[in-house]
mmCIF file of C-alpha atoms in Angstrom:
data_model
loop_
_atom_site.group_PDB
_atom_site.id
_atom_site.type_symbol
_atom_site.label_atom_id
_atom_site.label_comp_id
_atom_site.label_asym_id
_atom_site.label_seq_id
_atom_site.Cartn_x
_atom_site.Cartn_y
_atom_site.Cartn_z
ATOM 1 C CA MET A 1462 101.563 109.171 49.691
ATOM 2 C CA SER A 1463 99.609 108.689 53.759
ATOM 3 C CA HIS A 1464 97.394 111.340 55.254
ATOM 4 C CA ILE A 1465 99.047 114.544 56.396
ATOM 5 C CA ALA A 1466 96.746 115.778 59.077
ATOM 6 C CA PRO A 1467 97.422 119.807 59.694
ATOM 7 C CA VAL A 1468 98.709 120.895 62.436
ATOM 8 C CA LYS A 1469 96.075 123.130 64.033
ATOM 9 C CA SER A 1470 94.126 120.046 64.540
ATOM 10 C CA TYR A 1471 96.923 118.259 66.740
ATOM 11 C CA VAL A 1472 96.471 121.599 68.499
ATOM 12 C CA THR A 1473 92.796 120.613 68.973
ATOM 13 C CA VAL A 1474 94.243 116.647 69.776
ATOM 14 C CA PHE A 1475 96.055 118.117 72.439
ATOM 15 C CA GLY A 1476 93.873 120.696 73.632
ATOM 16 C CA THR A 1477 91.113 118.322 74.107
ATOM 17 C CA LEU A 1478 93.369 115.902 76.240
ATOM 18 C CA MET A 1479 94.353 118.385 78.106
ATOM 19 C CA VAL A 1480 90.526 119.810 78.790
ATOM 20 C CA LEU A 1481 90.272 116.095 79.610
ATOM 21 C CA THR A 1482 92.717 115.609 82.305
ATOM 22 C CA THR A 1483 91.556 119.042 83.921
ATOM 23 C CA ILE A 1484 87.497 117.220 84.178
ATOM 24 C CA THR A 1485 89.482 113.854 85.620
ATOM 25 C CA VAL A 1486 91.917 115.549 88.336
ATOM 26 C CA ALA A 1487 88.449 118.273 89.367
ATOM 27 C CA ALA A 1488 86.187 114.472 89.087
ATOM 28 C CA ALA A 1489 89.129 113.209 91.727
ATOM 29 C CA PHE A 1490 88.705 115.712 94.412
ATOM 30 C CA THR A 1491 85.143 115.380 94.328
ATOM 31 C CA ASN A 1492 83.260 113.040 96.095
ATOM 32 C CA LEU A 1493 81.578 110.397 93.754
ATOM 33 C CA GLY A 1494 81.368 107.500 95.995
ATOM 34 C CA SER A 1495 81.529 104.735 93.770
ATOM 35 C CA LEU A 1496 81.460 106.207 90.772
ATOM 36 C CA ASN A 1497 84.667 107.999 91.623
ATOM 37 C CA PHE A 1498 86.539 105.233 89.776
ATOM 38 C CA PRO A 1499 84.490 104.194 87.332
ATOM 39 C CA VAL A 1500 84.898 107.847 86.070
ATOM 40 C CA ALA A 1501 88.165 107.826 86.085
ATOM 41 C CA LEU A 1502 88.399 104.964 84.015
ATOM 42 C CA ALA A 1503 85.949 106.314 81.825
ATOM 43 C CA ILE A 1504 88.054 109.174 80.735
ATOM 44 C CA ALA A 1505 91.723 107.435 80.482
ATOM 45 C CA ILE A 1506 89.780 105.143 77.983
ATOM 46 C CA THR A 1507 88.467 108.315 75.867
ATOM 47 C CA LYS A 1508 91.407 110.508 76.142
ATOM 48 C CA ALA A 1509 93.508 107.185 75.079
ATOM 49 C CA THR A 1510 91.132 106.625 72.525
ATOM 50 C CA VAL A 1511 92.031 110.299 71.079
ATOM 51 C CA VAL A 1512 95.649 110.020 71.569
ATOM 52 C CA ILE A 1513 94.960 105.769 69.214
ATOM 53 C CA LEU A 1514 93.313 107.551 66.190
ATOM 54 C CA PHE A 1515 94.571 110.930 65.439
ATOM 55 C CA PHE A 1516 98.601 110.873 67.170
ATOM 56 C CA MET A 1517 99.284 107.208 65.966
ATOM 57 C CA HIS A 1518 97.038 108.038 62.956
ATOM 58 C CA VAL A 1519 94.195 104.431 63.034
ATOM 59 C CA LYS A 1520 91.713 106.855 62.099
ATOM 60 C CA TYR A 1521 93.340 106.844 58.604
ATOM 61 C CA SER A 1522 95.107 103.721 58.730
ATOM 62 C CA SER A 1523 93.295 100.794 56.461
ATOM 63 C CA LYS A 1524 91.286 98.115 57.504
ATOM 64 C CA LEU A 1525 93.519 95.877 58.590
ATOM 65 C CA THR A 1526 95.440 97.546 61.100
ATOM 66 C CA LYS A 1527 92.196 99.309 62.408
ATOM 67 C CA PHE A 1528 91.228 95.563 63.068
ATOM 68 C CA VAL A 1529 94.917 94.508 64.784
ATOM 69 C CA VAL A 1530 94.313 97.174 66.354
ATOM 70 C CA ALA A 1531 91.020 96.558 67.968
ATOM 71 C CA SER A 1532 92.033 92.401 68.684
ATOM 72 C CA CYS A 1533 94.028 94.064 71.635
ATOM 73 C CA LEU A 1534 90.581 95.398 73.190
ATOM 74 C CA PHE A 1535 89.838 91.165 72.962
ATOM 75 C CA PHE A 1536 93.068 90.007 74.681
ATOM 76 C CA LEU A 1537 92.268 92.706 77.257
ATOM 77 C CA ALA A 1538 89.247 91.567 77.376
ATOM 78 C CA CYS A 1539 90.070 87.935 77.982
ATOM 79 C CA LEU A 1540 92.781 88.910 80.443
ATOM 80 C CA PHE A 1541 90.391 90.704 82.751
ATOM 81 C CA GLY A 1542 87.506 89.083 82.537
ATOM 82 C CA LEU A 1543 88.320 85.068 83.151
ATOM 83 C CA THR A 1544 90.166 86.832 86.242
ATOM 84 C CA PHE A 1545 87.173 88.865 87.416
ATOM 85 C CA THR A 1546 84.914 86.109 86.780
ATOM 86 C CA ASP A 1547 87.244 84.099 89.468
ATOM 87 C CA TYR A 1548 88.587 86.476 91.696
ATOM 88 C CA LEU A 1549 85.167 88.589 92.322
ATOM 89 C CA SER A 1550 82.837 85.597 92.311
ATOM 90 C CA ARG A 1551 84.632 83.787 95.290
ATOM 91 C CA GLY A 1552 82.743 84.028 98.353
ATOM 92 C CA TRP A 1553 78.671 84.478 96.956
ATOM 93 C CA PHE A 1554 77.607 81.017 97.880
ATOM 94 C CA ALA A 1555 80.000 80.402 100.650
ATOM 95 C CA SER A 1556 79.396 83.181 103.008
ATOM 96 C CA PRO A 1557 76.474 83.141 105.003
ATOM 97 C CA ARG A 1558 76.199 86.583 105.109
ATOM 98 C CA GLY A 1559 75.134 86.123 100.803
ATOM 99 C CA THR A 1560 79.046 88.608 100.440
ATOM 100 C CA THR A 1561 81.162 92.280 100.567
ATOM 101 C CA MET A 1562 81.086 93.547 97.552
ATOM 102 C CA ALA A 1563 84.228 92.281 96.394
ATOM 103 C CA GLY A 1564 82.939 88.784 96.282
ATOM 104 C CA THR A 1565 85.428 87.367 98.825
ATOM 105 C CA GLN A 1566 86.878 88.702 102.477
ATOM 106 C CA VAL A 1567 90.470 88.993 103.542
ATOM 107 C CA THR A 1568 91.441 88.836 106.890
ATOM 108 C CA VAL A 1569 94.649 90.267 107.607
ATOM 109 C CA GLY A 1570 95.077 90.193 111.643
ATOM 110 C CA PRO A 1571 93.028 89.518 114.023
ATOM 111 C CA ASP A 1572 91.635 92.769 114.579
ATOM 112 C CA ALA A 1573 90.430 92.674 110.579
ATOM 113 C CA PRO A 1574 87.442 94.975 109.777
ATOM 114 C CA GLY A 1575 84.705 92.002 109.656
ATOM 115 C CA ALA A 1576 86.593 89.810 111.682
ATOM 116 C CA ALA A 1577 84.608 89.411 115.123
ATOM 117 C CA GLU A 1578 81.570 89.441 113.617
ATOM 118 C CA LYS A 1579 82.114 86.765 111.285
ATOM 119 C CA ALA A 1580 83.092 84.148 114.627
ATOM 120 C CA ALA A 1581 79.960 84.725 116.123
ATOM 121 C CA PRO A 1582 77.724 83.455 113.678
ATOM 122 C CA ALA A 1583 78.906 80.136 113.370
ATOM 123 C CA GLU A 1584 76.576 77.913 115.432
ATOM 124 C CA GLY A 1585 73.410 78.999 114.267
ATOM 125 C CA GLY A 1586 72.248 78.236 110.158
ATOM 126 C CA PRO A 1587 74.161 75.677 107.278
ATOM 127 C CA GLU A 1588 77.472 76.841 107.555
ATOM 128 C CA HIS A 1589 78.331 76.089 103.998
ATOM 129 C CA MET B 1321 112.272 109.570 37.434
ATOM 130 C CA PRO B 1322 113.486 111.041 40.940
ATOM 131 C CA GLU B 1323 116.507 111.284 41.538
ATOM 132 C CA ALA B 1324 117.449 108.676 44.607
ATOM 133 C CA VAL B 1325 115.288 106.065 41.910
ATOM 134 C CA ALA B 1326 117.494 106.291 39.189
ATOM 135 C CA ALA B 1327 120.556 106.146 40.610
ATOM 136 C CA HIS B 1328 119.675 103.150 42.976
ATOM 137 C CA ALA B 1329 118.332 101.137 39.441
ATOM 138 C CA GLU B 1330 122.036 101.952 37.572
ATOM 139 C CA ALA B 1331 123.185 100.740 41.263
ATOM 140 C CA HIS B 1332 121.216 97.082 39.886
ATOM 141 C CA GLY B 1333 122.188 97.298 36.360
ATOM 142 C CA HIS B 1334 118.826 96.522 34.950
ATOM 143 C CA PRO B 1335 116.823 99.981 35.174
ATOM 144 C CA ALA B 1336 113.567 98.254 33.842
ATOM 145 C CA HIS B 1337 113.557 97.136 37.706
ATOM 146 C CA ALA B 1338 113.967 100.285 38.916
ATOM 147 C CA HIS B 1339 112.723 101.545 42.797
ATOM 148 C CA HIS B 1340 112.896 103.914 45.504
ATOM 149 C CA PRO B 1341 116.014 102.572 47.449
ATOM 150 C CA ALA B 1342 114.079 101.855 49.996
ATOM 151 C CA LEU B 1343 112.076 99.923 48.986
ATOM 152 C CA GLN B 1344 113.049 96.219 50.096
ATOM 153 C CA HIS B 1345 113.062 93.366 47.553
ATOM 154 C CA HIS B 1346 110.194 91.226 49.068
ATOM 155 C CA PHE B 1347 107.687 94.126 48.933
ATOM 156 C CA GLU B 1348 105.760 94.762 45.343
ATOM 157 C CA THR B 1349 105.345 98.941 46.831
ATOM 158 C CA LEU B 1350 106.228 101.152 49.321
ATOM 159 C CA GLU B 1351 102.390 101.617 51.515
ATOM 160 C CA GLN B 1352 102.273 98.213 51.139
ATOM 161 C CA GLN B 1353 106.242 97.927 53.358
ATOM 162 C CA LYS B 1354 104.848 99.983 55.252
ATOM 163 C CA GLU B 1355 101.713 98.899 55.771
ATOM 164 C CA ALA B 1356 103.576 96.036 57.185
ATOM 165 C CA SER B 1357 105.686 97.613 59.549
ATOM 166 C CA VAL B 1358 102.693 99.451 60.572
ATOM 167 C CA LEU B 1359 101.340 95.967 61.236
ATOM 168 C CA GLY B 1360 104.273 94.532 62.802
ATOM 169 C CA MET B 1361 104.610 97.734 65.425
ATOM 170 C CA TRP B 1362 100.714 97.429 66.684
ATOM 171 C CA ILE B 1363 101.884 94.167 67.260
ATOM 172 C CA PHE B 1364 104.616 94.875 69.672
ATOM 173 C CA ILE B 1365 102.376 97.366 70.981
ATOM 174 C CA ILE B 1366 99.415 94.755 72.005
ATOM 175 C CA GLN B 1367 101.802 92.289 73.272
ATOM 176 C CA GLU B 1368 103.179 96.113 75.610
ATOM 177 C CA VAL B 1369 99.331 96.824 76.479
ATOM 178 C CA MET B 1370 99.041 93.255 77.961
ATOM 179 C CA PHE B 1371 102.298 93.223 79.657
ATOM 180 C CA PHE B 1372 101.207 96.133 81.721
ATOM 181 C CA GLY B 1373 97.331 94.933 81.024
ATOM 182 C CA GLY B 1374 98.953 92.277 83.328
ATOM 183 C CA LEU B 1375 100.676 94.555 86.417
ATOM 184 C CA LEU B 1376 96.839 96.491 86.149
ATOM 185 C CA LEU B 1377 94.722 93.307 86.615
ATOM 186 C CA ALA B 1378 96.535 92.863 90.434
ATOM 187 C CA TYR B 1379 96.374 96.651 90.687
ATOM 188 C CA PHE B 1380 92.603 96.399 90.276
ATOM 189 C CA LEU B 1381 91.917 93.040 92.550
ATOM 190 C CA TYR B 1382 94.188 94.536 95.011
ATOM 191 C CA ARG B 1383 91.971 97.298 95.094
ATOM 192 C CA VAL B 1384 89.046 95.615 95.067
ATOM 193 C CA TRP B 1385 90.377 93.095 98.237
ATOM 194 C CA TYR B 1386 91.933 96.609 100.463
ATOM 195 C CA HIS B 1387 89.956 99.721 99.317
ATOM 196 C CA GLU B 1388 91.365 101.107 102.486
ATOM 197 C CA ALA B 1389 95.118 100.212 101.786
ATOM 198 C CA TRP B 1390 94.673 101.634 98.693
ATOM 199 C CA VAL B 1391 93.074 105.145 100.167
ATOM 200 C CA GLU B 1392 96.168 105.923 102.613
ATOM 201 C CA GLY B 1393 98.620 104.915 99.858
ATOM 202 C CA SER B 1394 96.948 106.661 96.692
ATOM 203 C CA ASN B 1395 96.574 110.076 99.822
ATOM 204 C CA GLU B 1396 99.938 109.677 99.695
ATOM 205 C CA LEU B 1397 101.221 111.008 96.385
ATOM 206 C CA ASP B 1398 101.590 114.088 94.772
ATOM 207 C CA ILE B 1399 98.811 115.187 92.482
ATOM 208 C CA LEU B 1400 100.900 118.529 91.474
ATOM 209 C CA LEU B 1401 103.791 116.323 89.980
ATOM 210 C CA GLY B 1402 101.711 114.388 88.217
ATOM 211 C CA GLY B 1403 99.395 116.595 87.169
ATOM 212 C CA ILE B 1404 102.728 118.234 85.791
ATOM 213 C CA ASN B 1405 103.669 114.986 84.523
ATOM 214 C CA THR B 1406 100.441 113.959 82.846
ATOM 215 C CA VAL B 1407 100.955 117.430 81.026
ATOM 216 C CA VAL B 1408 104.263 116.995 79.943
ATOM 217 C CA LEU B 1409 103.841 114.317 78.688
ATOM 218 C CA ILE B 1410 100.642 114.958 76.682
ATOM 219 C CA GLY B 1411 102.071 118.244 75.022
ATOM 220 C CA SER B 1412 106.087 115.391 74.382
ATOM 221 C CA SER B 1413 102.940 113.500 72.572
ATOM 222 C CA LEU B 1414 102.340 116.664 70.061
ATOM 223 C CA THR B 1415 105.760 117.557 69.912
ATOM 224 C CA MET B 1416 105.930 113.849 68.394
ATOM 225 C CA ALA B 1417 103.291 114.123 66.057
ATOM 226 C CA LEU B 1418 104.521 117.120 64.502
ATOM 227 C CA ALA B 1419 107.715 115.515 64.415
ATOM 228 C CA VAL B 1420 105.854 112.833 62.105
ATOM 229 C CA ARG B 1421 104.396 115.540 60.215
ATOM 230 C CA SER B 1422 107.133 117.224 59.344
ATOM 231 C CA ALA B 1423 109.099 113.939 58.200
ATOM 232 C CA GLN B 1424 105.688 113.299 56.308
ATOM 233 C CA VAL B 1425 105.941 116.634 54.534
ATOM 234 C CA GLY B 1426 109.573 116.686 53.776
ATOM 235 C CA SER B 1427 111.297 118.883 56.030
ATOM 236 C CA LYS B 1428 114.475 117.711 58.037
ATOM 237 C CA LYS B 1429 114.423 120.897 60.422
ATOM 238 C CA GLY B 1430 111.367 120.504 61.324
ATOM 239 C CA THR B 1431 111.390 116.928 62.055
ATOM 240 C CA VAL B 1432 115.186 116.834 63.564
ATOM 241 C CA ASN B 1433 113.835 120.162 66.415
ATOM 242 C CA TRP B 1434 110.682 118.436 67.178
ATOM 243 C CA LEU B 1435 112.821 115.250 68.094
ATOM 244 C CA ILE B 1436 114.137 117.520 69.783
ATOM 245 C CA VAL B 1437 111.820 118.489 71.464
ATOM 246 C CA THR B 1438 109.825 115.441 72.373
ATOM 247 C CA MET B 1439 113.089 114.145 73.635
ATOM 248 C CA VAL B 1440 113.663 117.449 76.537
ATOM 249 C CA LEU B 1441 109.768 117.042 77.407
ATOM 250 C CA GLY B 1442 110.913 113.384 77.916
ATOM 251 C CA LEU B 1443 113.763 114.333 80.373
ATOM 252 C CA VAL B 1444 111.679 116.732 82.422
ATOM 253 C CA PHE B 1445 109.348 114.232 83.346
ATOM 254 C CA LEU B 1446 111.895 111.233 84.212
ATOM 255 C CA VAL B 1447 113.368 114.101 86.267
ATOM 256 C CA ILE B 1448 110.048 115.088 87.820
ATOM 257 C CA LYS B 1449 110.115 111.668 88.702
ATOM 258 C CA PHE B 1450 113.213 111.205 89.601
ATOM 259 C CA PHE B 1451 112.161 113.926 92.626
ATOM 260 C CA GLU B 1452 108.803 111.887 93.849
ATOM 261 C CA TYR B 1453 110.578 108.527 93.890
ATOM 262 C CA LYS B 1454 113.756 110.635 95.744
ATOM 263 C CA HIS B 1455 110.422 111.776 97.881
ATOM 264 C CA LYS B 1456 109.635 108.381 98.189
ATOM 265 C CA TYR B 1457 113.093 106.753 99.465
ATOM 266 C CA ASP B 1458 113.436 110.119 101.921
ATOM 267 C CA LEU B 1459 109.873 108.863 103.682
ATOM 268 C CA ASN B 1460 111.188 105.206 104.071
ATOM 269 C CA HIS B 1461 108.321 104.414 101.119
ATOM 270 C CA ILE B 1462 110.382 101.896 99.695
ATOM 271 C CA PRO B 1463 108.611 98.488 99.801
ATOM 272 C CA GLY B 1464 111.276 96.372 101.505
ATOM 273 C CA ALA B 1465 113.161 95.430 104.878
ATOM 274 C CA ASN B 1466 113.257 98.949 105.172
ATOM 275 C CA PHE B 1467 109.708 100.049 104.789
ATOM 276 C CA VAL B 1468 107.960 102.486 107.174
ATOM 277 C CA PHE B 1469 104.508 103.965 107.299
ATOM 278 C CA GLU B 1470 101.997 104.892 109.705
ATOM 279 C CA GLY B 1471 99.215 103.997 109.769
ATOM 280 C CA PRO B 1472 96.663 100.446 110.604
ATOM 281 C CA HIS B 1473 97.671 99.014 106.482
ATOM 282 C CA ALA B 1474 100.870 99.290 106.611
ATOM 283 C CA PRO B 1475 101.609 95.709 105.195
ATOM 284 C CA GLN B 1476 99.032 96.173 102.728
ATOM 285 C CA VAL B 1477 99.856 100.111 101.762
ATOM 286 C CA GLN B 1478 103.291 98.273 101.406
ATOM 287 C CA ILE B 1479 101.813 96.620 98.421
ATOM 288 C CA PHE B 1480 99.863 99.740 96.971
ATOM 289 C CA ILE B 1481 103.091 100.912 97.077
ATOM 290 C CA SER B 1482 104.866 98.228 95.430
ATOM 291 C CA LEU B 1483 102.802 98.688 91.924
ATOM 292 C CA TYR B 1484 103.241 101.875 91.879
ATOM 293 C CA PHE B 1485 106.957 102.080 91.811
ATOM 294 C CA GLY B 1486 106.791 98.764 89.735
ATOM 295 C CA LEU B 1487 104.128 100.345 87.270
ATOM 296 C CA THR B 1488 106.045 103.401 87.358
ATOM 297 C CA GLY B 1489 109.568 102.420 86.921
ATOM 298 C CA LEU B 1490 108.819 100.202 83.952
ATOM 299 C CA HIS B 1491 106.834 103.006 82.064
ATOM 300 C CA ALA B 1492 110.008 105.310 83.211
ATOM 301 C CA LEU B 1493 111.903 102.575 81.840
ATOM 302 C CA HIS B 1494 109.980 102.735 78.745
ATOM 303 C CA MET B 1495 110.575 105.967 78.369
ATOM 304 C CA VAL B 1496 114.421 105.894 78.590
ATOM 305 C CA ILE B 1497 114.080 102.760 76.023
ATOM 306 C CA GLY B 1498 112.106 106.210 73.635
ATOM 307 C CA PHE B 1499 114.678 108.396 74.780
ATOM 308 C CA VAL B 1500 116.725 106.059 73.226
ATOM 309 C CA LEU B 1501 115.694 105.696 70.172
ATOM 310 C CA LEU B 1502 114.393 110.059 69.144
ATOM 311 C CA SER B 1503 118.262 109.497 69.299
ATOM 312 C CA VAL B 1504 119.265 107.831 66.879
ATOM 313 C CA ILE B 1505 115.876 108.954 64.692
ATOM 314 C CA ALA B 1506 117.222 112.443 64.949
ATOM 315 C CA TRP B 1507 120.504 111.555 64.063
ATOM 316 C CA MET B 1508 119.439 109.607 60.987
ATOM 317 C CA ALA B 1509 117.321 112.735 60.125
ATOM 318 C CA HIS B 1510 119.912 114.955 60.866
ATOM 319 C CA LYS B 1511 121.904 112.969 58.625
ATOM 320 C CA ASP B 1512 119.058 112.798 55.598
ATOM 321 C CA ARG B 1513 118.134 108.860 55.621
ATOM 322 C CA PHE B 1514 114.442 109.933 55.342
ATOM 323 C CA SER B 1515 111.910 111.598 52.103
ATOM 324 C CA PRO B 1516 108.776 112.118 52.022
ATOM 325 C CA GLU B 1517 108.258 108.550 50.379
ATOM 326 C CA TRP B 1518 110.192 107.047 53.226
ATOM 327 C CA TYR B 1519 109.579 107.804 56.513
ATOM 328 C CA THR B 1520 108.851 104.540 58.330
ATOM 329 C CA PRO B 1521 111.547 105.200 61.173
ATOM 330 C CA VAL B 1522 109.876 108.494 63.070
ATOM 331 C CA GLU B 1523 106.479 107.083 62.746
ATOM 332 C CA MET B 1524 107.409 103.974 64.281
ATOM 333 C CA SER B 1525 108.725 105.572 67.630
ATOM 334 C CA GLY B 1526 106.333 108.230 67.253
ATOM 335 C CA LEU B 1527 103.473 105.032 68.058
ATOM 336 C CA TYR B 1528 105.693 103.628 70.809
ATOM 337 C CA TRP B 1529 105.775 107.044 71.960
ATOM 338 C CA HIS B 1530 102.155 107.870 71.962
ATOM 339 C CA PHE B 1531 101.598 104.288 73.757
ATOM 340 C CA VAL B 1532 103.826 105.046 76.238
ATOM 341 C CA ASP B 1533 101.685 108.652 76.498
ATOM 342 C CA ILE B 1534 98.895 106.253 77.513
ATOM 343 C CA VAL B 1535 100.301 104.416 79.919
ATOM 344 C CA TRP B 1536 100.818 107.411 82.061
ATOM 345 C CA ILE B 1537 97.010 108.487 81.326
ATOM 346 C CA PHE B 1538 96.051 105.728 82.594
ATOM 347 C CA LEU B 1539 98.486 104.901 85.610
ATOM 348 C CA PHE B 1540 97.852 109.116 86.390
ATOM 349 C CA PRO B 1541 94.160 108.724 87.166
ATOM 350 C CA LEU B 1542 94.347 105.243 88.875
ATOM 351 C CA LEU B 1543 97.588 105.448 91.191
ATOM 352 C CA TYR B 1544 97.300 109.400 92.126
ATOM 353 C CA LEU B 1545 93.659 110.021 91.771
ATOM 354 C CA VAL B 1546 90.613 107.724 92.173
ATOM 355 C CA ASP B 1547 90.947 107.044 95.910
ATOM 356 C CA ARG B 1548 91.797 111.358 97.013
ATOM 357 C CA THR B 1549 88.111 111.870 97.629
ATOM 358 C CA HIS B 1550 87.921 108.781 100.093
ATOM 359 C CA ARG B 1551 89.864 109.224 103.202
ATOM 360 C CA LEU B 1552 88.385 107.483 105.779
ATOM 361 C CA GLY B 1553 87.711 109.760 109.467
#
């Protein structure tokens, strides 16, 4: 009927997930600067892939099932891609000093970081 | 002709069209029927991915905007409890996979027992989650009128904690639904409803349970871990 994986392979998958969990916790206590985030995300994606392939049997499923599962990535890419191209590119051309890393400046209250500098260079140079 | 097939053919009164009792008439074979169920379940899961995806998108954008607040908020969470819950939940995925395997090989006792172990682990997860929530409640960290937070970015930390409660709360709700689902499946297994030819409900609940596990695989690093070392001053 369908593929029956040996118990040992499931235990191996569990062990792999535990090792990856340990790595992601260890990485969290190491200051990698801006790399902490991509590293954590990469490990999470690896773990999710392992679960999908082996626990959820997608590795042994039909091509059609694999295609449907992969289509999920496409829909997620639309959601994240279209939203990020808008939000993260705001202020690229409007800000007199280029841009923050975020591509946008969010000011909350008068003592927000950057509020003082933003007010200063108003008279010099083209505003937009 | 296996016993069940013969009995069912007799009920139909046309032994020429003998088939397994679990095979519905609009499917050609049990394989085709199972394939349809798996596809349907995956489409449901994709819809769930988009559902959690929207909340994670909010998390990502706010993290870019209010990184300092994300660092403060994230450091409030208990890595030890979150870590234990990660191990518990991945462990429950292992026992769920073993429950499906037992159903595949036709071990009723194995199926029921592994399902019960899975449910117990799910319960352990929810109890730990309850104590995490209670701790937040005691500190007045529940978003809303009574929210209290010491620090320069309290309003933005409130956004972080709102997303924390939204994401983990919806995840916990999925766990509760999964728990109910598994208790029904365990009862069906106990009542001899499954066979190596037909165990689709066990497999489908397995897919759901593993999906809930995957959600946590993302929530744990994103909420508890990523900003741990970025405490500013």
